[in-house]
Short mmCIF file of C-alpha atoms in Angstrom, two decimals:
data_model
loop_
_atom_site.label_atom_id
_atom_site.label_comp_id
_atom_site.label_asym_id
_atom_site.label_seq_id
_atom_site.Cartn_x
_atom_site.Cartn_y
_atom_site.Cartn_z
CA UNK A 117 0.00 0.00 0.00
CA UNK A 118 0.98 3.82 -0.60
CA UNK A 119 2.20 5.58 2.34
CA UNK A 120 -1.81 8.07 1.87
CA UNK A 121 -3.22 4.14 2.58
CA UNK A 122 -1.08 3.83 6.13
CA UNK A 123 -1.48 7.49 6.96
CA UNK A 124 -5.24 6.90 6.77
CA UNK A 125 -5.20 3.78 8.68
CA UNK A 126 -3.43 5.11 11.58
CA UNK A 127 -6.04 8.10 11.66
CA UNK A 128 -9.07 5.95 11.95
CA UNK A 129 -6.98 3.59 14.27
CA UNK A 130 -6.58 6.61 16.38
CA UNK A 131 -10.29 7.87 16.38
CA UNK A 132 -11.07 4.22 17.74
CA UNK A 133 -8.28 4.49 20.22
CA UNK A 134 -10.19 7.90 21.15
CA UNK A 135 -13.07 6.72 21.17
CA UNK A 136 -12.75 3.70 23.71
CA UNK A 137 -10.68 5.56 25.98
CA UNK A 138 -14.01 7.94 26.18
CA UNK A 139 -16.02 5.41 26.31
CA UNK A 140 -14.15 2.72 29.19
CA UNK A 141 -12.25 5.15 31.25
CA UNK A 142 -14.07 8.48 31.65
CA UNK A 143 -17.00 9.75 33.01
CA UNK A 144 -18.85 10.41 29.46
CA UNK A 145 -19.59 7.08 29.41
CA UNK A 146 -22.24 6.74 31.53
CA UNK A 147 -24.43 9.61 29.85
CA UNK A 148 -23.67 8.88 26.55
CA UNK A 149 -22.21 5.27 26.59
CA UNK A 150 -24.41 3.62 24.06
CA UNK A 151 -23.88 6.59 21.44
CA UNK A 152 -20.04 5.99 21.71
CA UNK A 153 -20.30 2.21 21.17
CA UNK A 154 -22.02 2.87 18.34
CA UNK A 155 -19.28 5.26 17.16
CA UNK A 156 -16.54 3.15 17.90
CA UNK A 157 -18.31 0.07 16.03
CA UNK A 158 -19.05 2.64 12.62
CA UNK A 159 -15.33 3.60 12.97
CA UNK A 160 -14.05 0.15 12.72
CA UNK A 161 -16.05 -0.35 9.60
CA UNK A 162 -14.99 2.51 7.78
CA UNK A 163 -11.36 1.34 9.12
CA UNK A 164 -11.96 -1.86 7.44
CA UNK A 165 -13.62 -0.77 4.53
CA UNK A 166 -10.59 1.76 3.64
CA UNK A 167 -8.02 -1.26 4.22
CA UNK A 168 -10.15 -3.85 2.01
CA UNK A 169 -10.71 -0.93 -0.65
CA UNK A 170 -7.01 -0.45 -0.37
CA UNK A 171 -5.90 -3.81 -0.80
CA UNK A 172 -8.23 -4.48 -3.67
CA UNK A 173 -6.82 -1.65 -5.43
CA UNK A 174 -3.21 -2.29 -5.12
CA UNK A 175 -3.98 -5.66 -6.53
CA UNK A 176 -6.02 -4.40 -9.51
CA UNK A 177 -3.08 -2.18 -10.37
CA UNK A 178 -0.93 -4.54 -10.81
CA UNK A 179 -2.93 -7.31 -12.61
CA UNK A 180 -4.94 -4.98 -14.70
CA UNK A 181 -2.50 -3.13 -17.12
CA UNK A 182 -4.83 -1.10 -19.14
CA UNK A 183 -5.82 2.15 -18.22
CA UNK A 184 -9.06 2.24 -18.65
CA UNK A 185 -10.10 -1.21 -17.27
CA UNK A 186 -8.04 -0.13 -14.02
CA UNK A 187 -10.01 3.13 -13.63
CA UNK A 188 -13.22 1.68 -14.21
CA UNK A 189 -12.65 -1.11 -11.80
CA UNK A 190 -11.18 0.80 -9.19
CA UNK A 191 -14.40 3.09 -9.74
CA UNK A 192 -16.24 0.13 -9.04
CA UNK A 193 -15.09 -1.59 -6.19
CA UNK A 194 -15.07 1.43 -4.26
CA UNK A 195 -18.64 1.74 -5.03
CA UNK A 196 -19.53 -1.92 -3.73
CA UNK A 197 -17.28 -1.11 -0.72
CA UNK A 198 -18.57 2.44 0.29
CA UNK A 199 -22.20 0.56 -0.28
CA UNK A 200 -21.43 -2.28 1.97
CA UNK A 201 -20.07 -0.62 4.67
CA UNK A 202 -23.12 2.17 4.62
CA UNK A 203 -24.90 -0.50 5.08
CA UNK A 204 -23.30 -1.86 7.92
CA UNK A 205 -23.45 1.44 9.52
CA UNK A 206 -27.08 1.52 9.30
CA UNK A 207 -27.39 -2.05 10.74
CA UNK A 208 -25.23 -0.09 13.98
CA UNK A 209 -27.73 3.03 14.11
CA UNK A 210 -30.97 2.47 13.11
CA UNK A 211 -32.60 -0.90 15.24
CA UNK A 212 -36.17 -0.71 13.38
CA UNK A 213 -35.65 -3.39 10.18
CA UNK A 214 -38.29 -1.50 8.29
CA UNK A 215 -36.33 1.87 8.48
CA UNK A 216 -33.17 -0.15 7.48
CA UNK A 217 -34.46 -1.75 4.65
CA UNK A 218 -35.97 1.47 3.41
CA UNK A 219 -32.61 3.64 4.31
CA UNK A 220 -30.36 0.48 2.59
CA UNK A 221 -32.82 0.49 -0.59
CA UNK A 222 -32.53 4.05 -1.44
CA UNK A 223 -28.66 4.02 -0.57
CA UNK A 224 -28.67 0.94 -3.41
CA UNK A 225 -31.37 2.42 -6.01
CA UNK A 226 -29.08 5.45 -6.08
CA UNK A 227 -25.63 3.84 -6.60
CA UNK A 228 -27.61 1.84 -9.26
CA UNK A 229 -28.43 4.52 -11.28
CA UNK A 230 -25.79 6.57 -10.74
CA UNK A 231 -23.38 4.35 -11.89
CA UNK A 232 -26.20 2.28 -14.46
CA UNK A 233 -23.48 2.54 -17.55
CA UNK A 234 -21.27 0.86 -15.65
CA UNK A 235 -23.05 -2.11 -14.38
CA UNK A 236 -24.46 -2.24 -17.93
CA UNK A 237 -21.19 -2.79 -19.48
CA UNK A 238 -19.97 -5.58 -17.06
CA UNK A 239 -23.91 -7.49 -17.37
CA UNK A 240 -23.27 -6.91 -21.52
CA UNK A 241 -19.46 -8.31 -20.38
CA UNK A 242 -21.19 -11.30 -18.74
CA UNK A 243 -23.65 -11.78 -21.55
CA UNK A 244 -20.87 -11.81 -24.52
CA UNK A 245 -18.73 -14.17 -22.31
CA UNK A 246 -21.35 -16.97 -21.53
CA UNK A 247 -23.38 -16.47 -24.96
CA UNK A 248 -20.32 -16.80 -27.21
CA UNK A 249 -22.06 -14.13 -29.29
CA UNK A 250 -18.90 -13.32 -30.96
CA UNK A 251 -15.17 -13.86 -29.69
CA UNK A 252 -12.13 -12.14 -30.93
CA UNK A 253 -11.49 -12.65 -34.31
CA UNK A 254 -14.60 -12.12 -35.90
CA UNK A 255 -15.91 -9.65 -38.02
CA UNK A 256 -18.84 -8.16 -37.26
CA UNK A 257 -21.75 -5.25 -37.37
CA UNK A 258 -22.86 -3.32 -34.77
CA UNK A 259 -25.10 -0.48 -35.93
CA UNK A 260 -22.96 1.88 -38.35
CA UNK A 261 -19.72 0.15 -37.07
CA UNK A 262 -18.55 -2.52 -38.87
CA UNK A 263 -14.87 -4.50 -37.64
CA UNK A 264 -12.37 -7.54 -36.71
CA UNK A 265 -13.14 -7.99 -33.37
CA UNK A 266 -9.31 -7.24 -31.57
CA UNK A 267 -10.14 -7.74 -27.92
CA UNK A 268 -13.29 -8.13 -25.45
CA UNK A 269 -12.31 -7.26 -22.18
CA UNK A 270 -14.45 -6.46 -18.67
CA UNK A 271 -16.73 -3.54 -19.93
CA UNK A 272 -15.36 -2.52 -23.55
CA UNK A 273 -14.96 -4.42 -26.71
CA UNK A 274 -11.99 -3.55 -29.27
CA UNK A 275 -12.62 -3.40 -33.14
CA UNK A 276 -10.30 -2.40 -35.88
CA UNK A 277 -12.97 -0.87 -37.99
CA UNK A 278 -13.68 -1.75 -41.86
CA UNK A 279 -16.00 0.23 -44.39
CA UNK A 280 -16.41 3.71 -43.61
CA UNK A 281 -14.77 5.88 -46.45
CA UNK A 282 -13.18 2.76 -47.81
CA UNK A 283 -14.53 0.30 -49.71
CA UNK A 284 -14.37 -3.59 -50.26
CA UNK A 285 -14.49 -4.26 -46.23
CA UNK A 286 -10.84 -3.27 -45.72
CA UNK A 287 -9.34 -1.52 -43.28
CA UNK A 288 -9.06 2.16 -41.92
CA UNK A 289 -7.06 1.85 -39.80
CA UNK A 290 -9.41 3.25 -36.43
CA UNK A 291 -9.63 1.17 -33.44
CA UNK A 292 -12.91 1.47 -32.30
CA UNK A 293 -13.99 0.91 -28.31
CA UNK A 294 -17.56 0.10 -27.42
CA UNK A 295 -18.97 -0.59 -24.21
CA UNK A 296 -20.40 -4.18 -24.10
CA UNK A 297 -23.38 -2.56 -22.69
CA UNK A 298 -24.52 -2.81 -26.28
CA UNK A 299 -25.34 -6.58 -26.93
CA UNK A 300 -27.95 -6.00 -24.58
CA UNK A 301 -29.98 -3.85 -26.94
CA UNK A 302 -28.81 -3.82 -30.40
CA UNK A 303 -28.94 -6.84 -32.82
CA UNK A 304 -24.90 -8.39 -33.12
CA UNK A 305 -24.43 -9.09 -37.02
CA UNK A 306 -21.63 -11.50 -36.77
CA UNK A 307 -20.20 -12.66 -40.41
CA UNK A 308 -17.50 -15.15 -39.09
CA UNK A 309 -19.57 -17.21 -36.63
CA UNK A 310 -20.15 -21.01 -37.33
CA UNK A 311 -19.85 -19.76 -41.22
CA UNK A 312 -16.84 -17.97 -42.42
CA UNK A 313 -18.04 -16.64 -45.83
CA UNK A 314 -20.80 -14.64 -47.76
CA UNK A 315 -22.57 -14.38 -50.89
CA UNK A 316 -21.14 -11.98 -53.35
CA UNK A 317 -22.02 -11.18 -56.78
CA UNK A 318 -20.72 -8.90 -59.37
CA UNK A 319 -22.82 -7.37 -62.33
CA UNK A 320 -21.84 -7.64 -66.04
CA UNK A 321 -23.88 -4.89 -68.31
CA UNK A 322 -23.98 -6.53 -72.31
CA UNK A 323 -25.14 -4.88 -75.34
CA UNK A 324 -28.49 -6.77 -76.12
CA UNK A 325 -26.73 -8.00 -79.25
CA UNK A 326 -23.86 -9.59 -77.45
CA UNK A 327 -24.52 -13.41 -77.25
CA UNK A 328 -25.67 -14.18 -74.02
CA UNK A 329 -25.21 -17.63 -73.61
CA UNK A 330 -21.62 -17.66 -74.34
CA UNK A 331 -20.87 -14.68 -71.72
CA UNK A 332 -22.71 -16.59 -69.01
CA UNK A 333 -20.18 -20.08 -70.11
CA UNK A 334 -17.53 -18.04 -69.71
CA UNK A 335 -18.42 -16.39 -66.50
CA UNK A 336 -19.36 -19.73 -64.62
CA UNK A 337 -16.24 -21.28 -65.91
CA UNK A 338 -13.63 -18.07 -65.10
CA UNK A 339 -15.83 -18.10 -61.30
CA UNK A 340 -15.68 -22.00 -60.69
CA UNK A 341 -11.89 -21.95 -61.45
CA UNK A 342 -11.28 -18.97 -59.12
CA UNK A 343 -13.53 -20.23 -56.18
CA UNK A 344 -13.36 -23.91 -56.61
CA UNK A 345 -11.74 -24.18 -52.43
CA UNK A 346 -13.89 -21.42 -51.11
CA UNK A 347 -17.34 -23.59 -52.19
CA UNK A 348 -15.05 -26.84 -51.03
CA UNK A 349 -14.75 -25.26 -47.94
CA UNK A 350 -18.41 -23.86 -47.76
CA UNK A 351 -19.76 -26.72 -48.07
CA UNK A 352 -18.03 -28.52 -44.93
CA UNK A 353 -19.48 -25.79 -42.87
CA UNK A 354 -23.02 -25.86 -43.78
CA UNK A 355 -22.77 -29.41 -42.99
CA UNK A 356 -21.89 -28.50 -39.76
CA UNK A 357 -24.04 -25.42 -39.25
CA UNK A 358 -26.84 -28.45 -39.90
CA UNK A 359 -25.84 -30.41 -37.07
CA UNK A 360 -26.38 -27.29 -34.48
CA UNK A 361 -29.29 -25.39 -36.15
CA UNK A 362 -32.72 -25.91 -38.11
CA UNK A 363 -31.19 -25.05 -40.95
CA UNK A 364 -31.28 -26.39 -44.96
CA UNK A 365 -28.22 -25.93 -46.68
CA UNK A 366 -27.72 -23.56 -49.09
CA UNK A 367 -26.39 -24.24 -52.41
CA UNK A 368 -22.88 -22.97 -52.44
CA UNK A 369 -22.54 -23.40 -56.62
CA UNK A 370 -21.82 -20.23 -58.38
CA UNK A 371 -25.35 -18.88 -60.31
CA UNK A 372 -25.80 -16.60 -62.90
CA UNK A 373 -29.33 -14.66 -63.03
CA UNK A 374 -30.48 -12.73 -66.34
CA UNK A 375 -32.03 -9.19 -66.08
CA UNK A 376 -32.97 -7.90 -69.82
CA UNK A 377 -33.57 -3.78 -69.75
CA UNK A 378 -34.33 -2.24 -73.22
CA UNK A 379 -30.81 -1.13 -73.33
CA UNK A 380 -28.81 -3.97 -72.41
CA UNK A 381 -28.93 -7.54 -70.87
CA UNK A 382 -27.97 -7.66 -67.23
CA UNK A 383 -26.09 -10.76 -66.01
CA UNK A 384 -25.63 -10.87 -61.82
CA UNK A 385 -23.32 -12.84 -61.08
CA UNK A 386 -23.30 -14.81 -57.28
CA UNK A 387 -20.58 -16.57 -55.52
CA UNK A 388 -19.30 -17.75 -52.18
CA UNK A 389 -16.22 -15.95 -50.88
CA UNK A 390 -14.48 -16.02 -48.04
CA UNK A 391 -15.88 -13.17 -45.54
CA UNK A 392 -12.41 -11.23 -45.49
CA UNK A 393 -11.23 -11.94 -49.05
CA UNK A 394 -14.18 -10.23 -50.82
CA UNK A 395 -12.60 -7.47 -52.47
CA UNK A 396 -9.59 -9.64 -53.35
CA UNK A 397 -11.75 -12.09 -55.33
CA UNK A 398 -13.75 -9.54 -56.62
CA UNK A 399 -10.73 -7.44 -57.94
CA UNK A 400 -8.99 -11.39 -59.23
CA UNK A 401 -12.35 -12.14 -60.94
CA UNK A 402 -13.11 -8.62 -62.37
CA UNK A 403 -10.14 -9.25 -64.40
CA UNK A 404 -10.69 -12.52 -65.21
CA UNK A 405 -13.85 -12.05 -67.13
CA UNK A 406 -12.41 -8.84 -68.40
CA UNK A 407 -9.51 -10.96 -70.15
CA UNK A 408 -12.25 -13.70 -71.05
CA UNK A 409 -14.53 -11.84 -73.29
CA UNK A 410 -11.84 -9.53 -74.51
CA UNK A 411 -11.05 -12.32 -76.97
CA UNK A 412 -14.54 -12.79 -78.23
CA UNK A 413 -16.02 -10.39 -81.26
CA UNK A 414 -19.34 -11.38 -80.36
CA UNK A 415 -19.49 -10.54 -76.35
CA UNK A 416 -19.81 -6.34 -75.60
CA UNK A 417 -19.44 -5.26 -72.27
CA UNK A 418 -21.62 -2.00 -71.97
CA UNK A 419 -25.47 -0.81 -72.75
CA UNK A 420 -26.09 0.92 -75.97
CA UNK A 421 -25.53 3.86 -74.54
CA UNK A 422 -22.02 3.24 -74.03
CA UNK A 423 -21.06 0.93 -76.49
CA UNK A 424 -18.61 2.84 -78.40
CA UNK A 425 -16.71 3.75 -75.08
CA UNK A 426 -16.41 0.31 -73.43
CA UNK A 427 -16.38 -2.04 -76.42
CA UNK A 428 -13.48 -4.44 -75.86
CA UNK A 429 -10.88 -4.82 -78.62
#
């Protein structure tokens, strides 16, 4: 302990010292003898309630190395301590149960709501630990905030955020700190848990001469060769996903779905992926059906509108 922590020990050590000698070996006593027992007894409380509080803190200080866990810890125990020992100190002075369960309520209600963010960010602490909702390591959305889930500690979870002003779910580079206080009322979009990938698809505009059928070959076959271990993979999981929820399995296999306008023929294009290699495989099969119809005559990437600007070669 600090030399504050033994300089405030040997004060209340000396107001009980005080105290007794009034009490045992003067004259007060005999007027006032219950009152000082009563003192003596609430001074011994507060005596231990400082040492406990002090104890507890040194050993939070040097097990807990981040700063803000410490403080908010710290801030806590003292809170449970100072609440305790009030109510100890009622239990000495008031003798009527009803009055002391009315006095100790109040004392409780208000430390409750005064400190309400805090309590809600240790039960949300609780709740993430026991429910498994997400664990570090997984990507998730909460709200606006999107991110790889870095670290969940006693009252804060860590992300290092994605989205935002870039695109393709990378990073930018903020760490962003949210008290767990909000798994208890916001809905926990988790895209890593018990499935680690997504649907993505990519749009291809053709001319409505361009022939169809041969664009949508090519774009199956360019997709299946890129993706062949992602729907491998896939398809182990939903097996498993099957096991632990009502659940049908999806089918993993690349699709292609038409979409005529008067101006062009719309071909969407969906795929698995892995959740944190979208924009790679998007960017890897961009180019790959890019490189594909470049060597046909008969494919044009663009609407009418456009064709003399994006025909290919």
């Amino acid at each position: 302990m600090s030399g504050r922590n033994y300089i405030g020990i040997i004060v209340f050590a000396f107001i009980i010292l005080a105290l007794s000698y009034i009490n045992y070996f003067t004259a007060i006593a005999s007027n006032y003898g219950d009152t000082l027992l009563k003192l003596i007894q609430a001074s011994v409380i507060i005596m231990l309630a400082y040492l406990v509080n002090s104890l507890i803190e040194n050993i939070i200080g040097k097990q807990v190395h981040d700063t803000k866990n410490r403080y908010t810890l710290r801030k806590v125990v003292s809170v449970i301590i100072t609440l305790l020992a009030a109510g100890a100190i009622m239990i000495v002075f008031l003798k009527e149960t009803t009055t002391l369960i009315v006095a100790y309520g109040i004392l409780s209600a208000g430390v409750v709501i005064t400190l309400q963010d805090v309590f809600r960010s240790f039960a949300g602490g609780i709740v993430i630990l026991f429910s498994r909702t997400f664990q570090a390591g997984d990507r998730i959305q909460v709200g606006d905030c999107y991110g790889d889930v870095l670290d969940i500690n006693y009252f804060h979870t860590t992300l290092m955020e994605i989205r935002e002003w870039v695109d393709g779910d990378q990073y930018t580079g903020r760490i962003l700190t949210m008290p767990n206080s909000f798994v208890l009322d916001s809905t926990v979009k988790n895209y890593t848990r018990d499935f680690s990938f997504i649907w993505d698809e990519v749009t291809i505009i053709l001319s409505p001469e361009s022939d169809w059928k041969k664009s949508r070959d090519i774009a199956l076959q360019t997709t299946n060769s890129l993706i062949e271990d992602y729907v491998e993979h896939s398809k182990k999981e939903l097996a498993s996903m099957e096991r632990k929820y009502m659940f049908t399995s999806y089918d993993v296999d690349t699709k292609i779905f038409l979409f005529v306008e008067s101006d062009r023929i719309e071909m969407h294009l969906r795929y698995v992926v892995d959740t944190k290699q979208r924009r790679y495989v998007n960017d890897l099969l961009t180019q790959g059906l890019l490189d594909a119809f470049a060597t046909e005559p008969d494919i044009i990437i663009g609407s009418i509108s456009s064709i003399e600007i994006t025909k290919m070669p």
